Tab-separated table of C-alpha atoms in Angstrom:
chain	number	residue	atom	x	y	z
A	1	UNK	CA	59.435	-27.813	-47.994
A	2	UNK	CA	56.200	-24.989	-47.942
A	3	UNK	CA	53.255	-25.639	-49.342
A	4	UNK	CA	51.839	-22.913	-51.933
A	5	UNK	CA	49.298	-22.320	-54.973
A	6	UNK	CA	49.776	-19.698	-57.496
A	7	UNK	CA	46.133	-17.211	-58.564
A	8	UNK	CA	46.315	-15.307	-60.498
A	9	UNK	CA	43.780	-12.856	-62.652
A	10	UNK	CA	43.961	-12.863	-66.135
A	11	UNK	CA	43.895	-8.754	-67.336
A	12	UNK	CA	45.591	-9.873	-70.752
A	13	UNK	CA	47.501	-6.406	-70.963
A	14	UNK	CA	51.588	-8.079	-70.363
A	15	UNK	CA	53.622	-8.941	-73.299
A	16	UNK	CA	53.964	-12.398	-72.242
A	17	UNK	CA	51.018	-14.113	-71.774
A	18	UNK	CA	49.119	-14.971	-68.729
A	19	UNK	CA	49.988	-19.017	-68.899
A	20	UNK	CA	53.832	-17.677	-68.726
A	21	UNK	CA	53.568	-15.236	-65.600
A	22	UNK	CA	52.875	-18.183	-64.425
A	23	UNK	CA	54.657	-20.210	-65.346
A	24	UNK	CA	57.235	-17.494	-64.397
A	25	UNK	CA	55.968	-17.748	-60.903
A	26	UNK	CA	56.199	-21.156	-60.243
A	27	UNK	CA	59.920	-20.112	-61.448
A	28	UNK	CA	59.919	-17.830	-58.828
A	29	UNK	CA	58.579	-20.149	-55.668
A	30	UNK	CA	61.077	-23.523	-56.973
A	31	UNK	CA	63.923	-20.292	-56.327
A	32	UNK	CA	63.061	-19.931	-52.598
A	33	UNK	CA	62.064	-23.173	-52.156
A	34	UNK	CA	58.646	-23.260	-52.521
A	35	UNK	CA	56.741	-26.908	-53.885
A	36	UNK	CA	53.545	-25.115	-56.158
A	37	UNK	CA	51.165	-27.135	-54.617
A	38	UNK	CA	48.126	-25.482	-57.531
A	39	UNK	CA	47.727	-23.108	-59.275
A	40	UNK	CA	44.277	-21.082	-60.048
A	41	UNK	CA	43.099	-18.335	-62.055
A	42	UNK	CA	40.042	-16.586	-63.189
A	43	UNK	CA	40.156	-14.754	-66.373
A	44	UNK	CA	37.507	-10.936	-65.845
A	45	UNK	CA	38.325	-7.179	-67.127
A	46	UNK	CA	39.251	-6.267	-64.154
A	47	UNK	CA	39.651	-7.046	-60.197
A	48	UNK	CA	37.692	-7.216	-57.454
A	49	UNK	CA	38.965	-4.025	-55.546
A	50	UNK	CA	38.347	-5.765	-51.550
A	51	UNK	CA	39.444	-9.173	-52.691
A	52	UNK	CA	40.665	-9.420	-56.374
A	53	UNK	CA	39.120	-12.541	-57.483
A	54	UNK	CA	35.569	-12.847	-57.399
A	55	UNK	CA	33.143	-14.516	-54.322
A	56	UNK	CA	32.432	-18.152	-56.432
A	57	UNK	CA	36.209	-17.625	-57.165
A	58	UNK	CA	37.423	-16.933	-53.174
A	59	UNK	CA	35.347	-20.066	-51.795
A	60	UNK	CA	37.313	-22.645	-54.091
A	61	UNK	CA	40.450	-21.026	-53.264
A	62	UNK	CA	39.757	-22.081	-49.817
A	63	UNK	CA	38.941	-25.641	-50.352
A	64	UNK	CA	42.352	-25.645	-52.872
A	65	UNK	CA	44.508	-24.198	-50.117
A	66	UNK	CA	41.918	-26.866	-47.873
A	67	UNK	CA	43.003	-29.850	-50.324
A	68	UNK	CA	46.393	-28.364	-50.490
A	69	UNK	CA	47.095	-27.984	-46.635
A	70	UNK	CA	48.668	-25.052	-48.573
A	71	UNK	CA	50.631	-23.013	-46.696
A	72	UNK	CA	50.718	-19.643	-47.962
A	73	UNK	CA	48.740	-18.187	-51.453
A	74	UNK	CA	51.188	-16.239	-54.197
A	75	UNK	CA	48.670	-13.939	-56.063
A	76	UNK	CA	50.491	-13.428	-59.412
A	77	UNK	CA	48.923	-10.287	-58.778
A	78	UNK	CA	50.218	-6.650	-56.606
A	79	UNK	CA	48.005	-6.570	-53.996
A	80	UNK	CA	47.099	-3.880	-51.601
A	81	UNK	CA	47.673	-4.616	-47.136
A	82	UNK	CA	44.351	-4.103	-47.232
A	83	UNK	CA	43.443	-7.434	-49.922
A	84	UNK	CA	45.856	-9.687	-49.232
A	85	UNK	CA	43.875	-8.994	-45.417
A	86	UNK	CA	41.068	-10.053	-46.626
A	87	UNK	CA	42.096	-11.981	-48.694
A	88	UNK	CA	44.052	-14.188	-45.779
A	89	UNK	CA	41.158	-13.382	-43.611
A	90	UNK	CA	38.285	-14.971	-45.806
A	91	UNK	CA	40.584	-18.884	-47.379
A	92	UNK	CA	42.213	-18.808	-44.254
A	93	UNK	CA	45.694	-19.015	-44.969
A	94	UNK	CA	48.573	-16.382	-45.807
A	95	UNK	CA	48.571	-14.177	-48.456
A	96	UNK	CA	51.561	-12.504	-50.663
A	97	UNK	CA	51.759	-11.338	-54.338
A	98	UNK	CA	54.263	-11.777	-56.746
A	99	UNK	CA	56.349	-7.734	-55.995
A	100	UNK	CA	56.794	-9.480	-52.138
A	101	UNK	CA	58.572	-12.615	-53.687
A	102	UNK	CA	60.492	-10.860	-55.918
A	103	UNK	CA	61.897	-8.610	-52.420
A	104	UNK	CA	62.484	-12.208	-50.443
A	105	UNK	CA	64.086	-13.717	-53.783
A	106	UNK	CA	66.385	-10.613	-53.954
A	107	UNK	CA	66.956	-10.837	-49.362
A	108	UNK	CA	68.224	-14.983	-49.455
A	109	UNK	CA	70.494	-14.313	-52.543
A	110	UNK	CA	71.882	-11.211	-51.754
A	111	UNK	CA	75.849	-11.816	-50.518
A	112	UNK	CA	77.578	-7.843	-50.675
A	113	UNK	CA	76.655	-5.832	-47.757
A	114	UNK	CA	75.670	-3.076	-51.522
A	115	UNK	CA	72.897	-6.416	-52.174
A	116	UNK	CA	71.853	-6.543	-48.753
A	117	UNK	CA	71.146	-3.223	-48.632
A	118	UNK	CA	69.345	-2.596	-52.045
A	119	UNK	CA	66.973	-6.003	-51.206
A	120	UNK	CA	66.130	-3.142	-47.448
A	121	UNK	CA	66.080	-0.558	-48.935
A	122	UNK	CA	64.019	-1.820	-51.596
A	123	UNK	CA	61.585	-4.182	-49.067
A	124	UNK	CA	60.957	-0.505	-47.157
A	125	UNK	CA	60.214	1.723	-50.052
A	126	UNK	CA	57.999	-1.381	-50.889
A	127	UNK	CA	55.697	-1.628	-47.570
A	128	UNK	CA	56.581	1.869	-46.339
A	129	UNK	CA	52.968	2.331	-48.279
A	130	UNK	CA	51.755	-0.384	-46.415
A	131	UNK	CA	52.347	0.124	-43.063
A	132	UNK	CA	50.504	3.860	-43.410
A	133	UNK	CA	47.467	1.982	-45.548
A	134	UNK	CA	47.005	0.044	-42.854
A	135	UNK	CA	47.062	1.937	-39.208
A	136	UNK	CA	45.284	4.031	-41.320
A	137	UNK	CA	42.379	1.743	-41.973
A	138	UNK	CA	42.980	0.050	-37.977
A	139	UNK	CA	42.063	4.105	-36.713
A	140	UNK	CA	38.996	3.670	-38.752
A	141	UNK	CA	37.844	1.192	-37.780
A	142	UNK	CA	38.147	2.535	-34.366
A	143	UNK	CA	35.531	4.588	-34.799
A	144	UNK	CA	37.560	7.571	-36.941
A	145	UNK	CA	35.562	10.124	-34.209
A	146	UNK	CA	37.750	13.207	-33.943
A	147	UNK	CA	39.588	12.465	-30.163
A	148	UNK	CA	40.004	8.983	-31.747
A	149	UNK	CA	42.331	11.397	-35.411
A	150	UNK	CA	45.313	12.847	-33.904
A	151	UNK	CA	46.374	9.900	-32.312
A	152	UNK	CA	46.184	8.328	-35.527
A	153	UNK	CA	47.893	10.713	-37.644
A	154	UNK	CA	50.559	10.442	-34.515
A	155	UNK	CA	50.592	7.087	-34.917
A	156	UNK	CA	50.714	7.452	-38.865
A	157	UNK	CA	53.878	9.428	-39.179
A	158	UNK	CA	56.408	8.344	-35.821
A	159	UNK	CA	55.626	4.453	-39.329
A	160	UNK	CA	56.828	7.080	-42.146
A	161	UNK	CA	59.175	9.566	-40.041
A	162	UNK	CA	60.936	5.886	-39.013
A	163	UNK	CA	60.451	3.918	-42.285
A	164	UNK	CA	62.217	7.554	-44.133
A	165	UNK	CA	64.988	8.000	-41.021
A	166	UNK	CA	65.745	4.441	-41.893
A	167	UNK	CA	65.499	4.544	-45.965
A	168	UNK	CA	68.278	7.805	-45.542
A	169	UNK	CA	70.334	5.918	-43.521
A	170	UNK	CA	71.309	2.982	-46.322
A	171	UNK	CA	71.378	5.057	-49.218
A	172	UNK	CA	74.086	7.153	-47.698
A	173	UNK	CA	75.698	3.860	-47.438
A	174	UNK	CA	75.149	2.614	-50.221
A	175	UNK	CA	76.129	6.378	-51.839
A	176	UNK	CA	80.060	5.282	-49.465
A	177	UNK	CA	79.917	2.120	-51.133
A	178	UNK	CA	79.470	3.852	-54.912
A	179	UNK	CA	81.760	6.207	-54.093
A	180	UNK	CA	84.631	2.670	-54.465
A	181	UNK	CA	82.637	1.277	-57.336
A	182	UNK	CA	83.388	4.907	-59.075
A	183	UNK	CA	87.157	5.152	-58.057
A	184	UNK	CA	87.461	1.407	-59.516
A	185	UNK	CA	86.102	2.110	-61.845
A	186	UNK	CA	88.050	4.839	-62.631
A	187	UNK	CA	91.529	3.001	-62.811
A	188	UNK	CA	89.510	1.349	-65.249
A	189	UNK	CA	89.181	4.049	-67.109
A	190	UNK	CA	92.739	4.409	-67.095
A	191	UNK	CA	93.204	0.817	-69.143
A	192	UNK	CA	91.213	2.572	-71.989
A	193	UNK	CA	90.700	-1.054	-72.008
A	194	UNK	CA	86.813	-1.291	-73.319
A	195	UNK	CA	83.589	-3.467	-71.709
A	196	UNK	CA	81.544	-5.450	-72.311
A	197	UNK	CA	77.822	-6.066	-70.379
A	198	UNK	CA	76.051	-8.922	-70.767
A	199	UNK	CA	72.465	-8.157	-69.511
A	200	UNK	CA	68.875	-9.802	-70.369
A	201	UNK	CA	65.932	-12.025	-69.312
A	202	UNK	CA	67.041	-13.177	-65.598
A	203	UNK	CA	68.172	-17.412	-65.752
A	204	UNK	CA	68.898	-16.772	-69.471
A	205	UNK	CA	72.000	-18.236	-69.459
A	206	UNK	CA	74.459	-14.805	-68.287
A	207	UNK	CA	76.991	-16.063	-66.010
A	208	UNK	CA	77.254	-20.276	-68.267
A	209	UNK	CA	78.186	-17.409	-70.834
A	210	UNK	CA	80.888	-15.634	-68.825
A	211	UNK	CA	82.138	-18.772	-67.515
A	212	UNK	CA	82.777	-19.914	-71.033
A	213	UNK	CA	84.133	-16.925	-72.231
A	214	UNK	CA	86.338	-17.549	-68.917
A	215	UNK	CA	87.520	-20.829	-70.193
A	216	UNK	CA	87.432	-20.113	-73.998
A	217	UNK	CA	90.217	-17.708	-73.057
A	218	UNK	CA	91.941	-20.260	-70.272
A	219	UNK	CA	91.646	-18.559	-67.463
A	220	UNK	CA	91.883	-20.825	-63.907
A	221	UNK	CA	89.985	-18.809	-61.597
A	222	UNK	CA	87.223	-15.642	-62.032
A	223	UNK	CA	84.634	-17.714	-62.924
A	224	UNK	CA	81.035	-16.975	-61.249
A	225	UNK	CA	77.952	-19.414	-59.707
A	226	UNK	CA	75.853	-20.174	-61.461
A	227	UNK	CA	73.054	-22.611	-60.479
A	228	UNK	CA	69.645	-22.758	-62.260
A	229	UNK	CA	67.090	-20.634	-61.085
A	230	UNK	CA	66.052	-17.010	-60.956
A	231	UNK	CA	67.760	-14.468	-59.668
A	232	UNK	CA	70.833	-15.975	-58.857
A	233	UNK	CA	73.535	-13.066	-59.600
A	234	UNK	CA	72.401	-10.146	-57.705
A	235	UNK	CA	75.887	-8.875	-57.212
A	236	UNK	CA	78.038	-7.153	-60.610
A	237	UNK	CA	81.463	-8.805	-62.104
A	238	UNK	CA	82.996	-7.691	-63.164
A	239	UNK	CA	86.294	-9.905	-64.878
A	240	UNK	CA	89.328	-8.751	-67.606
A	241	UNK	CA	89.523	-10.761	-70.390
A	242	UNK	CA	92.499	-10.936	-73.463
A	243	UNK	CA	91.773	-12.102	-76.118
A	244	UNK	CA	94.229	-11.431	-79.680
A	245	UNK	CA	95.900	-8.898	-78.021
A	246	UNK	CA	93.253	-7.572	-76.963
A	247	UNK	CA	91.696	-6.487	-74.112
A	248	UNK	CA	88.150	-5.627	-72.757
A	249	UNK	CA	85.954	-5.814	-68.991
A	250	UNK	CA	83.257	-8.009	-68.906
A	251	UNK	CA	80.318	-7.775	-66.590
A	252	UNK	CA	77.740	-9.593	-65.300
A	253	UNK	CA	74.565	-8.432	-64.645
A	254	UNK	CA	71.327	-9.095	-63.036
A	255	UNK	CA	68.644	-10.642	-64.238
A	256	UNK	CA	65.546	-8.940	-66.047
A	257	UNK	CA	62.105	-9.594	-65.316
A	258	UNK	CA	58.603	-8.559	-66.679
A	259	UNK	CA	56.913	-5.839	-63.992
A	260	UNK	CA	59.947	-6.230	-62.040
A	261	UNK	CA	58.677	-3.238	-59.997
A	262	UNK	CA	59.931	0.160	-59.153
A	263	UNK	CA	61.301	0.033	-56.061
A	264	UNK	CA	63.894	-2.649	-56.664
A	265	UNK	CA	64.624	-0.827	-59.897
A	266	UNK	CA	65.803	2.055	-58.013
A	267	UNK	CA	67.458	0.342	-56.020
A	268	UNK	CA	69.489	-1.895	-57.450
A	269	UNK	CA	69.562	1.508	-60.185
A	270	UNK	CA	73.919	2.195	-58.791
A	271	UNK	CA	74.131	-1.556	-60.074
A	272	UNK	CA	71.854	-1.823	-63.025
A	273	UNK	CA	73.886	1.114	-63.597
A	274	UNK	CA	76.831	-0.309	-64.342
A	275	UNK	CA	75.688	-0.905	-67.737
A	276	UNK	CA	75.439	2.382	-68.494
A	277	UNK	CA	79.102	2.234	-68.620
A	278	UNK	CA	79.387	-0.151	-71.034
A	279	UNK	CA	80.688	0.077	-74.626
A	280	UNK	CA	78.861	-2.739	-75.653
A	281	UNK	CA	75.602	-4.851	-74.350
A	282	UNK	CA	75.952	-8.277	-74.843
A	283	UNK	CA	72.234	-9.266	-74.809
A	284	UNK	CA	72.403	-12.968	-73.323
A	285	UNK	CA	69.007	-14.305	-75.423
A	286	UNK	CA	67.333	-18.545	-74.136
A	287	UNK	CA	66.790	-19.762	-76.878
A	288	UNK	CA	64.930	-22.856	-75.816
A	289	UNK	CA	62.555	-21.209	-73.992
A	290	UNK	CA	59.460	-20.417	-76.196
A	291	UNK	CA	58.632	-16.887	-74.930
A	292	UNK	CA	61.773	-15.734	-75.592
A	293	UNK	CA	60.896	-13.024	-78.367
A	294	UNK	CA	59.194	-11.325	-75.837
A	295	UNK	CA	60.814	-11.775	-72.700
A	296	UNK	CA	63.249	-9.983	-74.799
A	297	UNK	CA	61.120	-6.575	-75.214
A	298	UNK	CA	61.134	-7.051	-71.720
A	299	UNK	CA	65.144	-6.289	-72.325
A	300	UNK	CA	64.291	-3.330	-74.074
A	301	UNK	CA	62.092	-1.748	-72.480
A	302	UNK	CA	64.159	-2.035	-68.875
A	303	UNK	CA	67.942	-1.125	-70.504
A	304	UNK	CA	64.921	1.860	-71.276
A	305	UNK	CA	63.840	2.843	-68.204
A	306	UNK	CA	67.720	3.073	-66.772
A	307	UNK	CA	69.442	4.978	-69.484
A	308	UNK	CA	70.895	2.681	-71.397
A	309	UNK	CA	68.976	2.263	-75.014
A	310	UNK	CA	70.952	3.815	-76.727
A	311	UNK	CA	74.200	1.653	-75.759
A	312	UNK	CA	75.134	-0.797	-79.113
A	313	UNK	CA	73.797	-4.537	-77.960
A	314	UNK	CA	74.894	-7.385	-79.802
A	315	UNK	CA	72.038	-9.896	-79.499
A	316	UNK	CA	72.867	-13.789	-79.021
A	317	UNK	CA	71.685	-16.671	-78.556
A	318	UNK	CA	72.270	-18.906	-75.553
A	319	UNK	CA	71.267	-22.789	-74.795
A	320	UNK	CA	71.734	-23.532	-78.258
A	321	UNK	CA	73.011	-27.378	-76.888
A	322	UNK	CA	68.913	-26.896	-76.123
A	323	UNK	CA	67.385	-26.607	-79.528
A	324	UNK	CA	66.820	-29.077	-83.012
A	325	UNK	CA	66.459	-25.808	-85.113
A	326	UNK	CA	67.538	-22.519	-85.603
A	327	UNK	CA	66.194	-18.680	-86.547
A	328	UNK	CA	68.286	-16.786	-88.181
A	329	UNK	CA	70.814	-14.750	-85.590
A	330	UNK	CA	73.916	-15.757	-84.084
A	331	UNK	CA	73.943	-18.500	-81.870
A	332	UNK	CA	75.930	-19.757	-78.983
A	333	UNK	CA	76.189	-22.751	-76.163
A	334	UNK	CA	78.294	-22.558	-72.864
A	335	UNK	CA	78.138	-25.895	-72.733
A	336	UNK	CA	79.156	-27.834	-76.077
A	337	UNK	CA	81.759	-23.921	-76.783
A	338	UNK	CA	79.909	-23.609	-80.104
A	339	UNK	CA	80.030	-20.241	-80.994
A	340	UNK	CA	82.510	-18.661	-78.409
A	341	UNK	CA	85.630	-18.367	-79.856
A	342	UNK	CA	83.266	-16.887	-83.174
A	343	UNK	CA	81.347	-15.023	-80.648
A	344	UNK	CA	84.256	-13.006	-78.703
A	345	UNK	CA	86.429	-12.223	-83.029
A	346	UNK	CA	82.514	-10.330	-83.560
A	347	UNK	CA	82.856	-8.284	-79.854
A	348	UNK	CA	86.950	-7.322	-81.158
A	349	UNK	CA	85.253	-6.150	-84.197
A	350	UNK	CA	82.047	-3.968	-82.214
A	351	UNK	CA	84.296	-2.599	-80.053
A	352	UNK	CA	87.361	-1.607	-82.028
A	353	UNK	CA	86.855	-1.281	-85.932
A	354	UNK	CA	90.293	-1.044	-87.506
A	355	UNK	CA	90.008	2.242	-89.271
A	356	UNK	CA	92.999	3.373	-89.332
A	357	UNK	CA	97.070	1.442	-90.443
A	358	UNK	CA	99.994	3.161	-90.178
A	359	UNK	CA	104.134	1.547	-90.057
A	360	UNK	CA	105.849	3.155	-87.691
A	361	UNK	CA	109.263	2.742	-86.675
A	362	UNK	CA	109.220	3.668	-82.829
A	363	UNK	CA	112.696	4.590	-81.220
A	364	UNK	CA	113.715	2.158	-78.034
A	365	UNK	CA	112.172	3.498	-74.752
A	366	UNK	CA	109.110	4.118	-76.325
A	367	UNK	CA	108.159	0.218	-74.713
A	368	UNK	CA	105.697	1.305	-72.144
A	369	UNK	CA	103.155	4.156	-74.337
A	370	UNK	CA	104.413	1.126	-76.130
A	371	UNK	CA	102.387	-1.786	-74.042
A	372	UNK	CA	100.171	0.529	-72.757
A	373	UNK	CA	98.376	0.776	-76.597
A	374	UNK	CA	98.611	-2.763	-76.827
A	375	UNK	CA	95.337	-3.605	-75.003
A	376	UNK	CA	92.976	-1.233	-78.044
A	377	UNK	CA	95.438	-1.769	-80.428
A	378	UNK	CA	96.500	-4.548	-82.144
A	379	UNK	CA	100.467	-4.632	-83.109
A	380	UNK	CA	102.430	-6.195	-84.890
A	381	UNK	CA	106.292	-6.032	-84.569
A	382	UNK	CA	107.498	-6.547	-88.050
A	383	UNK	CA	111.856	-6.430	-87.132
A	384	UNK	CA	113.933	-4.281	-84.428
A	385	UNK	CA	116.083	-1.960	-86.477
A	386	UNK	CA	119.318	-0.047	-84.975
A	387	UNK	CA	116.634	3.546	-85.253
A	388	UNK	CA	114.053	1.729	-82.867
A	389	UNK	CA	111.142	-1.606	-83.203
A	390	UNK	CA	109.706	-1.672	-87.337
A	391	UNK	CA	105.693	-1.506	-85.849
A	392	UNK	CA	102.372	-1.922	-88.246
A	393	UNK	CA	100.169	-0.687	-85.986
A	394	UNK	CA	95.873	-0.911	-86.795
A	395	UNK	CA	92.829	0.522	-84.642
A	396	UNK	CA	90.780	3.504	-83.696
A	397	UNK	CA	92.113	7.595	-85.257
A	398	UNK	CA	91.810	8.474	-81.503
A	399	UNK	CA	93.511	5.658	-80.101
A	400	UNK	CA	96.690	6.106	-82.566
A	401	UNK	CA	97.686	10.047	-82.217
A	402	UNK	CA	100.041	9.423	-80.003
A	403	UNK	CA	101.864	6.493	-82.781
A	404	UNK	CA	101.737	9.740	-85.852
A	405	UNK	CA	105.467	11.264	-85.098
A	406	UNK	CA	106.875	8.031	-85.791
A	407	UNK	CA	104.809	7.145	-89.110
A	408	UNK	CA	107.316	6.292	-91.790
A	409	UNK	CA	106.850	8.159	-94.748
A	410	UNK	CA	106.304	6.109	-98.121
A	411	UNK	CA	109.436	7.832	-99.255
A	412	UNK	CA	111.694	5.984	-96.687
A	413	UNK	CA	109.032	2.412	-96.824
């Protein structure tokens, strides 16, 4: 297990308080199997442009590294490659920042080809400007004479070319994967089933909530892997849910974190876009987390970034079995099953508002149409007659159009 030290400058600019951010960074380190031996911070209005920490704090960090036998220092703040190199030289220990840490976690979690490619693309996007800057600084340190400048520019161009070629290749392959995903989505669209995406902060309990829904609906398969660590889920999982004759697709999505790197948002755009295609967002909030309100703000900001800010949201407070006091809102527990039945009823109510009720006499031979519409309409069989089946149908008007020809008139009732 690698021993690490967390470091950061408290700039007081974030929605989460600094201590909350450092606590989250500890969880990120643990997600990679690192042992956080100590934390060190400096409160300041700005970071030192060269070394982030001021001189005295750097010396303190160096002594702390030696005392703890640290192999790595993780900075909460974003570092340029030059700053990371300078800090590393001074404290005699490897240095990375939070963005790099998150990229490492994604690389370790990526199981499917899509997730692996998206993670590699994010890493390349993150590293390219840093590698070019490092090369240019190296050239400058060697003199930067006119006769050397051309060679330095050529080396920088080679770096850019290699990175961009690989990035282009990855985007092309991701485009092919996306076409297959869209084909799957088109097949789902033909079923007329509604779609619900579970969204929320990382480690809020989204995958556990999906499993609780599957268990409640007596599904024997399709359970997703859960683990008490950040970014356990990278790939979107889709499951079909049937509840009281109503059906919908349930999506489990990647969790959000504060200051999610833009390179990751861009790279995982197609995965995050599963939320864009949905009729309802089921926001899962960890009520046992004292910072849940700030994290809910981060979730809302991220949804807005990816263009999902206008989709209806149903917020549920998960992990309610871990708290004694309840705030206002809808509480569920994936462990005890509390609130799952009521949550599903509310989801159905929001997805399929009963806008019309109609008594129909459907001729025999139209069973296929009736069965197809059962997923989006409430269809109750009243009795079988010589002319056909008498049905009571409730649901949205746009799905009722095909039954109007069979509607029983008032004088026929």
